[in-house]
Structure formats: C-alpha cells, structure tokens
N, CA, C and O atoms as a CHARMM CRD file, in Angstrom:
* protein
*
  368
    1    1 MET  N     -2.28400  -5.15700  12.12000 PROA 1      0.00000
    2    1 MET  CA    -2.57300  -4.51300  11.21500 PROA 1      0.00000
    3    1 MET  C     -2.98300  -3.36900  11.37700 PROA 1      0.00000
    4    1 MET  O     -4.02700  -3.40100  12.02700 PROA 1      0.00000
    5    2 LYS  N     -2.55000  -1.92100  10.99100 PROA 2      0.00000
    6    2 LYS  CA    -2.77000  -0.26100  11.69500 PROA 2      0.00000
    7    2 LYS  C     -3.71800  -0.25400  10.27600 PROA 2      0.00000
    8    2 LYS  O     -3.33000  -0.60000   9.16000 PROA 2      0.00000
    9    3 TYR  N     -4.62100   0.07700  10.52300 PROA 3      0.00000
   10    3 TYR  CA    -5.50600   1.84900   9.14500 PROA 3      0.00000
   11    3 TYR  C     -5.65700   2.96600   9.53500 PROA 3      0.00000
   12    3 TYR  O     -5.50400   3.58800  10.58600 PROA 3      0.00000
   13    4 ALA  N     -6.01400   3.16400   8.44100 PROA 4      0.00000
   14    4 ALA  CA    -5.26000   5.93300   8.44800 PROA 4      0.00000
   15    4 ALA  C     -6.72700   6.03400   7.73300 PROA 4      0.00000
   16    4 ALA  O     -6.93300   5.12500   6.92800 PROA 4      0.00000
   17    5 LEU  N     -7.71800   6.92900   7.88200 PROA 5      0.00000
   18    5 LEU  CA    -8.67800   7.15400   7.61600 PROA 5      0.00000
   19    5 LEU  C     -8.13300   8.69200   6.96200 PROA 5      0.00000
   20    5 LEU  O     -7.48800   9.54300   7.57400 PROA 5      0.00000
   21    6 ILE  N     -8.43900   8.73100   6.03900 PROA 6      0.00000
   22    6 ILE  CA    -7.70700   9.86800   5.40700 PROA 6      0.00000
   23    6 ILE  C     -8.85600  11.02000   5.11800 PROA 6      0.00000
   24    6 ILE  O     -9.99300  10.68000   5.44200 PROA 6      0.00000
   25    7 THR  N     -8.76800  11.78800   4.78700 PROA 7      0.00000
   26    7 THR  CA    -9.73300  13.62500   4.29000 PROA 7      0.00000
   27    7 THR  C     -8.74400  14.50900   4.55700 PROA 7      0.00000
   28    7 THR  O     -7.58900  14.68700   4.94200 PROA 7      0.00000
   29    8 THR  N     -9.79800  14.99600   4.15100 PROA 8      0.00000
   30    8 THR  CA    -9.37300  17.05600   3.49100 PROA 8      0.00000
   31    8 THR  C    -10.04100  17.47300   4.07900 PROA 8      0.00000
   32    8 THR  O    -10.39400  16.78100   5.03400 PROA 8      0.00000
   33    9 THR  N    -10.73700  19.00700   3.91500 PROA 9      0.00000
   34    9 THR  CA   -11.28700  19.34500   4.61300 PROA 9      0.00000
   35    9 THR  C    -11.26100  20.85600   3.88800 PROA 9      0.00000
   36    9 THR  O    -10.50000  21.14400   2.96400 PROA 9      0.00000
   37   10 ILE  N    -12.08100  21.61400   4.39000 PROA 10     0.00000
   38   10 ILE  CA   -11.63800  23.21900   3.85900 PROA 10     0.00000
   39   10 ILE  C    -12.89700  23.70900   4.99000 PROA 10     0.00000
   40   10 ILE  O    -13.58200  24.67500   4.65500 PROA 10     0.00000
   41   11 ASN  N    -13.17100  23.05900   6.26300 PROA 11     0.00000
   42   11 ASN  CA   -14.32600  23.42400   6.86300 PROA 11     0.00000
   43   11 ASN  C    -13.41100  22.37800   8.23500 PROA 11     0.00000
   44   11 ASN  O    -12.42600  21.68300   7.98800 PROA 11     0.00000
   45   12 ILE  N    -13.99100  22.50900   9.49600 PROA 12     0.00000
   46   12 ILE  CA   -13.79500  22.09000  10.43800 PROA 12     0.00000
   47   12 ILE  C    -14.41200  20.60400  11.11100 PROA 12     0.00000
   48   12 ILE  O    -15.24200  20.22500  11.93700 PROA 12     0.00000
   49   13 PRO  N    -13.55300  20.14300  10.30000 PROA 13     0.00000
   50   13 PRO  CA   -14.52100  18.41400  10.85700 PROA 13     0.00000
   51   13 PRO  C    -14.96000  17.75000  11.69100 PROA 13     0.00000
   52   13 PRO  O    -14.66300  16.57600  11.91100 PROA 13     0.00000
   53   14 TYR  N    -16.13100  18.76200  12.56800 PROA 14     0.00000
   54   14 TYR  CA   -16.73500  18.41400  13.48000 PROA 14     0.00000
   55   14 TYR  C    -17.52300  16.60000  13.61200 PROA 14     0.00000
   56   14 TYR  O    -18.29600  16.31100  14.52500 PROA 14     0.00000
   57   15 ASN  N    -17.06000  15.49900  12.39600 PROA 15     0.00000
   58   15 ASN  CA   -17.70000  14.50000  12.20100 PROA 15     0.00000
   59   15 ASN  C    -16.83700  13.95200  12.82500 PROA 15     0.00000
   60   15 ASN  O    -17.33100  13.09100  13.55300 PROA 15     0.00000
   61   16 LEU  N    -15.47900  14.03800  12.92900 PROA 16     0.00000
   62   16 LEU  CA   -14.53000  12.66100  13.42100 PROA 16     0.00000
   63   16 LEU  C    -15.00900  12.86000  14.73300 PROA 16     0.00000
   64   16 LEU  O    -14.12500  12.53900  15.52700 PROA 16     0.00000
   65   17 GLU  N    -15.92900  13.21200  15.24300 PROA 17     0.00000
   66   17 GLU  CA   -15.97900  12.72600  16.84500 PROA 17     0.00000
   67   17 GLU  C    -16.01600  11.45200  16.34000 PROA 17     0.00000
   68   17 GLU  O    -15.19200  10.54000  16.41500 PROA 17     0.00000
   69   18 ALA  N    -17.52900  11.54700  15.59900 PROA 18     0.00000
   70   18 ALA  CA   -18.57500  10.52800  16.05800 PROA 18     0.00000
   71   18 ALA  C    -17.34700   9.73300  16.12000 PROA 18     0.00000
   72   18 ALA  O    -17.03400   9.14200  17.15300 PROA 18     0.00000
   73   19 TYR  N    -16.55900   9.69200  14.93500 PROA 19     0.00000
   74   19 TYR  CA   -15.57100   8.65200  13.54300 PROA 19     0.00000
   75   19 TYR  C    -14.14300   7.67500  15.67000 PROA 19     0.00000
   76   19 TYR  O    -14.02500   6.60000  16.25700 PROA 19     0.00000
   77   20 CYS  N    -13.74800   8.67400  15.73400 PROA 20     0.00000
   78   20 CYS  CA   -12.85700   9.01600  17.17800 PROA 20     0.00000
   79   20 CYS  C    -13.30100   7.67100  18.19800 PROA 20     0.00000
   80   20 CYS  O    -12.70200   6.62000  18.42500 PROA 20     0.00000
   81   21 LYS  N    -15.03500   8.36300  18.85500 PROA 21     0.00000
   82   21 LYS  CA   -15.23300   7.36000  19.65900 PROA 21     0.00000
   83   21 LYS  C    -15.56800   6.38300  19.35000 PROA 21     0.00000
   84   21 LYS  O    -15.66600   5.77700  20.41700 PROA 21     0.00000
   85   22 ASP  N    -16.04500   5.24200  18.00300 PROA 22     0.00000
   86   22 ASP  CA   -16.30100   4.48600  17.36400 PROA 22     0.00000
   87   22 ASP  C    -14.63200   4.18800  17.01400 PROA 22     0.00000
   88   22 ASP  O    -14.33400   3.14800  16.42700 PROA 22     0.00000
   89   23 ILE  N    -13.77800   4.98900  17.34200 PROA 23     0.00000
   90   23 ILE  CA   -12.30100   4.01600  16.73600 PROA 23     0.00000
   91   23 ILE  C    -11.85400   3.45900  18.82000 PROA 23     0.00000
   92   23 ILE  O    -11.58800   2.40900  19.40500 PROA 23     0.00000
   93   24 ALA  N    -11.94800   4.30500  19.03900 PROA 24     0.00000
   94   24 ALA  CA   -11.32500   3.86300  20.46900 PROA 24     0.00000
   95   24 ALA  C    -12.57400   3.57600  21.06400 PROA 24     0.00000
   96   24 ALA  O    -13.05100   4.71000  21.10100 PROA 24     0.00000
   97   25 ALA  N    -13.36600   2.88300  21.52000 PROA 25     0.00000
   98   25 ALA  CA   -14.78600   2.39400  21.73000 PROA 25     0.00000
   99   25 ALA  C    -13.99000   0.51000  20.95900 PROA 25     0.00000
  100   25 ALA  O    -14.20200  -0.24000  21.91200 PROA 25     0.00000
  101   26 TYR  N    -13.55500  -0.03900  20.25300 PROA 26     0.00000
  102   26 TYR  CA   -14.41900  -0.88300  19.63100 PROA 26     0.00000
  103   26 TYR  C    -12.71100  -1.82500  18.26300 PROA 26     0.00000
  104   26 TYR  O    -12.61200  -2.91300  17.69500 PROA 26     0.00000
  105   27 CYS  N    -11.83500  -0.63000  18.35700 PROA 27     0.00000
  106   27 CYS  CA   -10.32900  -0.21000  17.15000 PROA 27     0.00000
  107   27 CYS  C     -9.85100   0.53900  17.70400 PROA 27     0.00000
  108   27 CYS  O    -10.23300   1.58700  17.18200 PROA 27     0.00000
  109   28 PRO  N     -9.02600   0.83400  18.70900 PROA 28     0.00000
  110   28 PRO  CA    -7.94600   1.44600  19.62100 PROA 28     0.00000
  111   28 PRO  C     -6.51300   1.44100  19.31400 PROA 28     0.00000
  112   28 PRO  O     -6.18900   0.28300  19.04900 PROA 28     0.00000
  113   29 ASN  N     -6.06000   1.80700  19.27900 PROA 29     0.00000
  114   29 ASN  CA    -4.52500   1.59900  19.01100 PROA 29     0.00000
  115   29 ASN  C     -3.99400   0.80000  17.63000 PROA 29     0.00000
  116   29 ASN  O     -2.82600   0.52300  17.35900 PROA 29     0.00000
  117   30 GLN  N     -5.51200   0.43700  16.63000 PROA 30     0.00000
  118   30 GLN  CA    -5.41500   0.25100  14.97400 PROA 30     0.00000
  119   30 GLN  C     -5.65100   1.28800  14.34100 PROA 30     0.00000
  120   30 GLN  O     -5.83000   0.88500  13.19200 PROA 30     0.00000
  121   31 VAL  N     -5.77300   2.42600  14.35000 PROA 31     0.00000
  122   31 VAL  CA    -6.61700   2.97200  13.43900 PROA 31     0.00000
  123   31 VAL  C     -5.79700   4.69400  14.08400 PROA 31     0.00000
  124   31 VAL  O     -5.79700   5.28700  15.16300 PROA 31     0.00000
  125   32 GLU  N     -5.02200   5.01700  12.31800 PROA 32     0.00000
  126   32 GLU  CA    -4.43800   6.83900  12.55900 PROA 32     0.00000
  127   32 GLU  C     -5.83000   7.58700  11.27100 PROA 32     0.00000
  128   32 GLU  O     -6.50400   7.18800  10.32200 PROA 32     0.00000
  129   33 ILE  N     -5.55400   9.17400  12.26300 PROA 33     0.00000
  130   33 ILE  CA    -6.51600   9.90900  11.21900 PROA 33     0.00000
  131   33 ILE  C     -5.15100  10.45200  10.24500 PROA 33     0.00000
  132   33 ILE  O     -3.92600  10.42700  10.36200 PROA 33     0.00000
  133   34 ILE  N     -5.73900  10.74500   9.64400 PROA 34     0.00000
  134   34 ILE  CA    -4.43100  11.87000   8.62400 PROA 34     0.00000
  135   34 ILE  C     -5.37600  12.84000   7.82900 PROA 34     0.00000
  136   34 ILE  O     -6.08500  12.28600   6.98900 PROA 34     0.00000
  137   35 VAL  N     -5.58100  15.11800   8.05100 PROA 35     0.00000
  138   35 VAL  CA    -5.87000  15.37900   7.86800 PROA 35     0.00000
  139   35 VAL  C     -4.62700  16.17100   7.28400 PROA 35     0.00000
  140   35 VAL  O     -3.51200  16.35600   7.77300 PROA 35     0.00000
  141   36 ALA  N     -5.54400  16.84700   5.28100 PROA 36     0.00000
  142   36 ALA  CA    -4.44600  17.30100   4.63800 PROA 36     0.00000
  143   36 ALA  C     -5.00000  18.95100   4.59500 PROA 36     0.00000
  144   36 ALA  O     -5.66500  19.44400   3.68400 PROA 36     0.00000
  145   37 GLY  N     -4.69500  19.40400   5.40700 PROA 37     0.00000
  146   37 GLY  CA    -5.69500  20.98400   5.46300 PROA 37     0.00000
  147   37 GLY  C     -5.55800  21.41800   3.75300 PROA 37     0.00000
  148   37 GLY  O     -5.19800  20.72500   2.80100 PROA 37     0.00000
  149   38 ASP  N     -5.90600  22.54200   3.80000 PROA 38     0.00000
  150   38 ASP  CA    -6.30600  22.64200   2.68000 PROA 38     0.00000
  151   38 ASP  C     -5.88900  25.09900   2.64600 PROA 38     0.00000
  152   38 ASP  O     -5.29100  25.43500   3.66800 PROA 38     0.00000
  153   39 LYS  N     -6.02100  25.62400   2.22000 PROA 39     0.00000
  154   39 LYS  CA    -5.76700  26.61500   1.85100 PROA 39     0.00000
  155   39 LYS  C     -6.63800  27.80700   2.77400 PROA 39     0.00000
  156   39 LYS  O     -6.31700  28.75100   3.49700 PROA 39     0.00000
  157   40 LYS  N     -8.73300  26.79400   2.01400 PROA 40     0.00000
  158   40 LYS  CA    -9.42500  27.48800   3.45500 PROA 40     0.00000
  159   40 LYS  C     -9.57400  26.95300   4.19800 PROA 40     0.00000
  160   40 LYS  O    -10.79800  26.91300   4.31700 PROA 40     0.00000
  161   41 THR  N     -8.91300  26.10800   5.32600 PROA 41     0.00000
  162   41 THR  CA    -8.99600  25.68500   6.22400 PROA 41     0.00000
  163   41 THR  C     -8.97600  26.54000   6.73700 PROA 41     0.00000
  164   41 THR  O     -8.41800  27.50600   6.21600 PROA 41     0.00000
  165   42 PRO  N     -9.82600  26.71600   8.59300 PROA 42     0.00000
  166   42 PRO  CA    -9.41000  27.46100   9.24200 PROA 42     0.00000
  167   42 PRO  C     -8.62600  27.44200  10.13200 PROA 42     0.00000
  168   42 PRO  O     -8.91800  26.50900  10.87900 PROA 42     0.00000
  169   43 VAL  N     -7.84700  27.92500  10.44100 PROA 43     0.00000
  170   43 VAL  CA    -6.38300  27.72800  11.96100 PROA 43     0.00000
  171   43 VAL  C     -6.95400  27.23100  12.98500 PROA 43     0.00000
  172   43 VAL  O     -6.23100  27.17800  13.98000 PROA 43     0.00000
  173   44 GLU  N     -8.20200  26.77000  13.12000 PROA 44     0.00000
  174   44 GLU  CA    -8.60600  26.53000  14.51000 PROA 44     0.00000
  175   44 GLU  C     -8.61700  24.67500  14.69900 PROA 44     0.00000
  176   44 GLU  O     -8.64300  23.81800  15.58200 PROA 44     0.00000
  177   45 ILE  N     -8.57000  24.83800  12.94100 PROA 45     0.00000
  178   45 ILE  CA    -8.33300  22.90900  12.93500 PROA 45     0.00000
  179   45 ILE  C     -7.33900  22.05600  13.73300 PROA 45     0.00000
  180   45 ILE  O     -7.39200  20.82800  13.80700 PROA 45     0.00000
  181   46 GLU  N     -6.43600  22.83400  14.31800 PROA 46     0.00000
  182   46 GLU  CA    -5.24200  22.23600  14.05300 PROA 46     0.00000
  183   46 GLU  C     -5.88100  22.01000  15.99600 PROA 46     0.00000
  184   46 GLU  O     -5.81400  20.92200  16.56700 PROA 46     0.00000
  185   47 ASP  N     -6.30800  22.99300  16.50400 PROA 47     0.00000
  186   47 ASP  CA    -6.28200  22.50100  19.03000 PROA 47     0.00000
  187   47 ASP  C     -7.93500  21.80400  18.18500 PROA 47     0.00000
  188   47 ASP  O     -8.85900  21.58200  18.96700 PROA 47     0.00000
  189   48 PHE  N     -8.05900  21.66000  17.42600 PROA 48     0.00000
  190   48 PHE  CA   -10.36000  21.33500  17.16500 PROA 48     0.00000
  191   48 PHE  C     -8.88600  19.74300  17.19200 PROA 48     0.00000
  192   48 PHE  O     -8.45300  19.38200  18.28600 PROA 48     0.00000
  193   49 LEU  N     -8.62900  19.40100  16.52800 PROA 49     0.00000
  194   49 LEU  CA    -8.29800  18.19100  16.40500 PROA 49     0.00000
  195   49 LEU  C     -6.86900  17.15100  17.32300 PROA 49     0.00000
  196   49 LEU  O     -6.44400  16.01500  17.11700 PROA 49     0.00000
  197   50 GLU  N     -6.35100  18.61200  18.72000 PROA 50     0.00000
  198   50 GLU  CA    -5.88000  17.99800  18.41600 PROA 50     0.00000
  199   50 GLU  C     -6.59400  17.32600  20.03100 PROA 50     0.00000
  200   50 GLU  O     -6.47600  16.22000  20.55900 PROA 50     0.00000
  201   51 ASN  N     -7.14100  18.24100  20.33500 PROA 51     0.00000
  202   51 ASN  CA    -8.15600  18.06100  21.07000 PROA 51     0.00000
  203   51 ASN  C     -8.91900  17.31000  20.71000 PROA 51     0.00000
  204   51 ASN  O     -9.94100  17.81300  21.17600 PROA 51     0.00000
  205   52 LEU  N     -9.19000  16.54300  20.26800 PROA 52     0.00000
  206   52 LEU  CA    -9.66900  14.51800  19.56400 PROA 52     0.00000
  207   52 LEU  C     -8.34700  13.84600  19.64300 PROA 52     0.00000
  208   52 LEU  O     -8.18700  12.63100  19.75800 PROA 52     0.00000
  209   53 GLN  N     -7.70000  14.46800  19.59400 PROA 53     0.00000
  210   53 GLN  CA    -6.53500  13.42000  19.64300 PROA 53     0.00000
  211   53 GLN  C     -6.41800  12.96500  21.79800 PROA 53     0.00000
  212   53 GLN  O     -6.37400  11.83200  22.27800 PROA 53     0.00000
  213   54 ILE  N     -6.40200  14.22100  22.52300 PROA 54     0.00000
  214   54 ILE  CA    -6.13000  13.32400  23.69500 PROA 54     0.00000
  215   54 ILE  C     -7.40300  13.20800  24.15800 PROA 54     0.00000
  216   54 ILE  O     -7.23800  13.00200  25.36000 PROA 54     0.00000
  217   55 LYS  N     -8.50300  13.21300  23.95400 PROA 55     0.00000
  218   55 LYS  CA   -10.00600  13.32100  23.92100 PROA 55     0.00000
  219   55 LYS  C    -10.08300  11.31000  24.01800 PROA 55     0.00000
  220   55 LYS  O    -10.34800  10.49300  24.90000 PROA 55     0.00000
  221   56 TYR  N     -9.70000  11.25600  22.63000 PROA 56     0.00000
  222   56 TYR  CA    -9.97400   9.86900  22.37000 PROA 56     0.00000
  223   56 TYR  C     -9.08100   8.64700  22.66200 PROA 56     0.00000
  224   56 TYR  O     -9.36100   7.50800  23.03400 PROA 56     0.00000
  225   57 ASP  N     -7.13900   9.65700  22.18200 PROA 57     0.00000
  226   57 ASP  CA    -6.13200   8.21100  22.46400 PROA 57     0.00000
  227   57 ASP  C     -6.02900   7.64200  21.21100 PROA 57     0.00000
  228   57 ASP  O     -5.89900   6.45900  20.89900 PROA 57     0.00000
  229   58 ILE  N     -6.10200   8.61700  20.54600 PROA 58     0.00000
  230   58 ILE  CA    -6.10100   8.97800  19.12100 PROA 58     0.00000
  231   58 ILE  C     -5.06500   9.40500  18.11200 PROA 58     0.00000
  232   58 ILE  O     -4.98700  10.63200  18.17900 PROA 58     0.00000
  233   59 GLU  N     -3.97200   8.77500  16.91600 PROA 59     0.00000
  234   59 GLU  CA    -2.81100   8.98000  16.41000 PROA 59     0.00000
  235   59 GLU  C     -3.40600   9.66800  15.68800 PROA 59     0.00000
  236   59 GLU  O     -3.78800   8.90900  14.79800 PROA 59     0.00000
  237   60 ILE  N     -3.97900  11.29900  15.33400 PROA 60     0.00000
  238   60 ILE  CA    -3.81700  12.60700  14.08300 PROA 60     0.00000
  239   60 ILE  C     -3.41000  12.65200  13.72900 PROA 60     0.00000
  240   60 ILE  O     -2.55400  11.79100  13.92600 PROA 60     0.00000
  241   61 SER  N     -3.15400  13.44300  12.75700 PROA 61     0.00000
  242   61 SER  CA    -2.26400  14.35900  11.43200 PROA 61     0.00000
  243   61 SER  C     -3.10600  15.02200  10.92000 PROA 61     0.00000
  244   61 SER  O     -4.28400  14.97100  10.56700 PROA 61     0.00000
  245   62 TYR  N     -1.84100  15.99000  10.95900 PROA 62     0.00000
  246   62 TYR  CA    -2.53600  17.62400  10.88900 PROA 62     0.00000
  247   62 TYR  C     -1.88100  18.44700   9.61000 PROA 62     0.00000
  248   62 TYR  O     -1.84300  19.67600   9.66800 PROA 62     0.00000
  249   63 LEU  N     -1.33300  17.70100   8.38300 PROA 63     0.00000
  250   63 LEU  CA    -0.49700  18.19100   7.16400 PROA 63     0.00000
  251   63 LEU  C     -1.21500  20.23200   6.80400 PROA 63     0.00000
  252   63 LEU  O     -2.04900  20.64700   5.99900 PROA 63     0.00000
  253   64 ALA  N     -0.69600  20.67300   7.44200 PROA 64     0.00000
  254   64 ALA  CA    -0.62300  21.77800   6.73700 PROA 64     0.00000
  255   64 ALA  C     -0.63500  22.42400   6.26000 PROA 64     0.00000
  256   64 ALA  O      0.17500  22.95400   7.02000 PROA 64     0.00000
  257   65 PRO  N     -0.85900  23.53000   5.15300 PROA 65     0.00000
  258   65 PRO  CA    -0.49500  23.31100   3.59200 PROA 65     0.00000
  259   65 PRO  C      0.61300  23.84800   3.02800 PROA 65     0.00000
  260   65 PRO  O      1.11400  23.69300   1.91400 PROA 65     0.00000
  261   66 GLU  N      1.12400  24.93900   4.59300 PROA 66     0.00000
  262   66 GLU  CA     3.10300  25.09700   4.58500 PROA 66     0.00000
  263   66 GLU  C      3.59400  23.21900   4.85800 PROA 66     0.00000
  264   66 GLU  O      4.32700  22.64800   4.05100 PROA 66     0.00000
  265   67 ASP  N      3.26400  22.81000   5.58400 PROA 67     0.00000
  266   67 ASP  CA     3.77200  21.37700   5.34600 PROA 67     0.00000
  267   67 ASP  C      3.55500  20.36900   4.12000 PROA 67     0.00000
  268   67 ASP  O      4.24900  19.49000   3.61000 PROA 67     0.00000
  269   68 GLN  N      2.59900  20.76300   3.93900 PROA 68     0.00000
  270   68 GLN  CA     2.45600  19.43800   2.05700 PROA 68     0.00000
  271   68 GLN  C      3.42400  20.06700   0.67700 PROA 68     0.00000
  272   68 GLN  O      4.25600  19.48600  -0.02000 PROA 68     0.00000
  273   69 GLU  N      3.02900  21.17500   0.64400 PROA 69     0.00000
  274   69 GLU  CA     4.42700  22.17100  -0.19200 PROA 69     0.00000
  275   69 GLU  C      5.81800  21.74100   0.17400 PROA 69     0.00000
  276   69 GLU  O      6.80100  21.97400  -0.52900 PROA 69     0.00000
  277   70 LYS  N      5.83700  21.19000   1.15200 PROA 70     0.00000
  278   70 LYS  CA     7.09400  21.23500   1.22400 PROA 70     0.00000
  279   70 LYS  C      8.13600  19.72500   1.29400 PROA 70     0.00000
  280   70 LYS  O      9.29800  19.45800   0.98600 PROA 70     0.00000
  281   71 MET  N      6.94200  18.96300   1.89200 PROA 71     0.00000
  282   71 MET  CA     7.11700  17.56900   1.53600 PROA 71     0.00000
  283   71 MET  C      7.11400  16.83600   0.26300 PROA 71     0.00000
  284   71 MET  O      7.85800  15.94300  -0.14200 PROA 71     0.00000
  285   72 TYR  N      5.78700  17.60300  -0.44200 PROA 72     0.00000
  286   72 TYR  CA     5.08300  17.14600  -1.81800 PROA 72     0.00000
  287   72 TYR  C      5.53800  18.63600  -3.05600 PROA 72     0.00000
  288   72 TYR  O      5.06700  18.69200  -4.19200 PROA 72     0.00000
  289   73 PRO  N      6.08100  19.22400  -2.73300 PROA 73     0.00000
  290   73 PRO  CA     6.38000  20.17000  -3.70500 PROA 73     0.00000
  291   73 PRO  C      5.90900  20.24500  -5.68200 PROA 73     0.00000
  292   73 PRO  O      5.34500  21.07700  -6.39400 PROA 73     0.00000
  293   74 GLU  N      6.45900  19.03300  -5.87700 PROA 74     0.00000
  294   74 GLU  CA     5.85900  18.19800  -6.58700 PROA 74     0.00000
  295   74 GLU  C      4.66700  18.34400  -7.31100 PROA 74     0.00000
  296   74 GLU  O      4.19500  18.98500  -8.25000 PROA 74     0.00000
  297   75 TYR  N      4.21500  17.01000  -6.02800 PROA 75     0.00000
  298   75 TYR  CA     2.48900  16.97500  -6.66800 PROA 75     0.00000
  299   75 TYR  C      1.30700  18.50500  -5.99500 PROA 75     0.00000
  300   75 TYR  O      0.13400  18.75900  -6.26600 PROA 75     0.00000
  301   76 SER  N      2.06700  19.04900  -5.29300 PROA 76     0.00000
  302   76 SER  CA     1.52800  19.86100  -3.96800 PROA 76     0.00000
  303   76 SER  C      0.54000  21.36000  -6.01200 PROA 76     0.00000
  304   76 SER  O     -0.61500  21.77700  -6.10500 PROA 76     0.00000
  305   77 GLY  N      1.75000  21.57900  -7.04700 PROA 77     0.00000
  306   77 GLY  CA     0.86200  22.33900  -6.85400 PROA 77     0.00000
  307   77 GLY  C      0.51100  21.47400  -8.30200 PROA 77     0.00000
  308   77 GLY  O      0.62400  22.04300  -9.38700 PROA 77     0.00000
  309   78 PHE  N      0.14300  20.26400  -8.21800 PROA 78     0.00000
  310   78 PHE  CA    -0.20700  19.78200  -9.48400 PROA 78     0.00000
  311   78 PHE  C     -1.38700  19.55400  -9.35100 PROA 78     0.00000
  312   78 PHE  O     -2.28400  19.46900 -10.18900 PROA 78     0.00000
  313   79 LEU  N     -1.38600  19.39800  -7.68900 PROA 79     0.00000
  314   79 LEU  CA    -2.78800  19.07100  -7.44400 PROA 79     0.00000
  315   79 LEU  C     -3.90700  19.85200  -7.55500 PROA 79     0.00000
  316   79 LEU  O     -5.09200  19.58400  -7.75600 PROA 79     0.00000
  317   80 GLY  N     -3.01600  21.34900  -7.30500 PROA 80     0.00000
  318   80 GLY  CA    -4.03800  22.60300  -6.57800 PROA 80     0.00000
  319   80 GLY  C     -4.65600  21.98700  -6.53400 PROA 80     0.00000
  320   80 GLY  O     -4.98200  20.90900  -7.03200 PROA 80     0.00000
  321   81 TRP  N     -5.30300  23.56900  -4.94100 PROA 81     0.00000
  322   81 TRP  CA    -5.41900  24.28700  -4.23500 PROA 81     0.00000
  323   81 TRP  C     -7.32400  23.80100  -4.48800 PROA 81     0.00000
  324   81 TRP  O     -7.89100  23.46600  -5.52800 PROA 81     0.00000
  325   82 ASN  N     -7.83000  23.93900  -3.20700 PROA 82     0.00000
  326   82 ASN  CA    -9.34500  24.18400  -2.63400 PROA 82     0.00000
  327   82 ASN  C     -9.98900  22.59900  -3.29300 PROA 82     0.00000
  328   82 ASN  O    -11.16300  22.40600  -2.97700 PROA 82     0.00000
  329   83 THR  N     -9.53000  21.81200  -3.90200 PROA 83     0.00000
  330   83 THR  CA    -9.97400  20.74900  -3.67000 PROA 83     0.00000
  331   83 THR  C    -10.12500  18.64000  -3.85200 PROA 83     0.00000
  332   83 THR  O     -9.11600  18.12100  -3.37300 PROA 83     0.00000
  333   84 ILE  N    -10.70000  18.04700  -4.17000 PROA 84     0.00000
  334   84 ILE  CA   -10.75500  16.92200  -2.64600 PROA 84     0.00000
  335   84 ILE  C     -9.44400  16.30700  -2.79300 PROA 84     0.00000
  336   84 ILE  O     -8.76200  15.93700  -1.83800 PROA 84     0.00000
  337   85 GLN  N     -8.97100  16.16700  -4.53000 PROA 85     0.00000
  338   85 GLN  CA    -7.29000  16.12100  -4.80300 PROA 85     0.00000
  339   85 GLN  C     -6.15900  16.19800  -3.60000 PROA 85     0.00000
  340   85 GLN  O     -4.95300  15.95000  -3.59500 PROA 85     0.00000
  341   86 ARG  N     -7.03800  16.63000  -2.62900 PROA 86     0.00000
  342   86 ARG  CA    -5.55400  16.87100  -1.67100 PROA 86     0.00000
  343   86 ARG  C     -5.90200  16.26400  -0.70500 PROA 86     0.00000
  344   86 ARG  O     -5.88000  16.74400   0.42900 PROA 86     0.00000
  345   87 ARG  N     -6.24500  15.22000  -0.95900 PROA 87     0.00000
  346   87 ARG  CA    -6.36800  13.72800  -0.30000 PROA 87     0.00000
  347   87 ARG  C     -5.14300  12.90500  -0.03200 PROA 87     0.00000
  348   87 ARG  O     -4.50700  12.59800   0.97700 PROA 87     0.00000
  349   88 ASN  N     -5.01100  12.54900  -1.91400 PROA 88     0.00000
  350   88 ASN  CA    -3.93900  12.07200  -1.59100 PROA 88     0.00000
  351   88 ASN  C     -2.22100  12.75000  -1.76400 PROA 88     0.00000
  352   88 ASN  O     -1.22100  12.33000  -2.34600 PROA 88     0.00000
  353   89 ILE  N     -2.54600  14.13900  -0.83800 PROA 89     0.00000
  354   89 ILE  CA    -0.79000  14.07300  -0.28600 PROA 89     0.00000
  355   89 ILE  C     -1.15100  13.72300   1.46800 PROA 89     0.00000
  356   89 ILE  O     -0.25100  13.65600   2.30500 PROA 89     0.00000
  357   90 ALA  N     -2.11800  13.59400   1.68500 PROA 90     0.00000
  358   90 ALA  CA    -1.90500  12.34700   3.23600 PROA 90     0.00000
  359   90 ALA  C     -1.86700  10.82600   2.42800 PROA 90     0.00000
  360   90 ALA  O     -0.70300  10.44200   2.53600 PROA 90     0.00000
  361   91 MET  N     -2.22100  10.37300   2.08900 PROA 91     0.00000
  362   91 MET  CA    -1.84800   9.15400   1.42200 PROA 91     0.00000
  363   91 MET  C     -0.81000   8.79400   0.98700 PROA 91     0.00000
  364   91 MET  O     -0.56200   7.60100   0.81300 PROA 91     0.00000
  365   92 LEU  N      0.02000   9.75300   0.71700 PROA 92     0.00000
  366   92 LEU  CA     1.27300  10.12200   0.28400 PROA 92     0.00000
  367   92 LEU  C      1.80800   9.19800   1.60600 PROA 92     0.00000
  368   92 LEU  O      3.01200   9.08900   1.83600 PROA 92     0.00000
C-alpha cells in the first residue's frame, strides 16, 4: 500500500526534510509527498523539493498555481487563494 503526505504552503516547507529522512529510513517507496503551492509560495520551492527528492529518493510532486488552475479550474476558483483549502487540490 502507498500513502501520501499532502500539504499546502506559502513558504519553503523546511520541515519536510525531517519527514523525508524518516520516510527513507522506515518506509521507503511507500510514501509520496504532494505539495500544493499558492500565489504567495516562493519560486525557490521547486528547487528545494527537487533536492529533497534526489537526496532521499522519495516521490515528491509540486502543484504550482498555474498547474492547479489548468487541472481543476472549477475547483481552483471556488477554493480561493492563500488559504489552507488549497490542499484539497492536492487530494484530487
């Protein structure tokens, strides 16, 4: 069985590194991380997540605001921006 850790952020999620370390040590290949970005999320997040993915060999997906609007336009507008409800896009 595979699990997903889902979050949204308007910051660089530095705390994800501790999760990645534990995932790699205790349940490799069983957890995927999905991060839904927001309008305030810094562009550096993509490099940060890519580095974590390489360092810990964990599947990490980043949903940029543009991707969210393309994938789920009817929900994206409904959920609004700069709210924790953005994580619902990652669940979809």
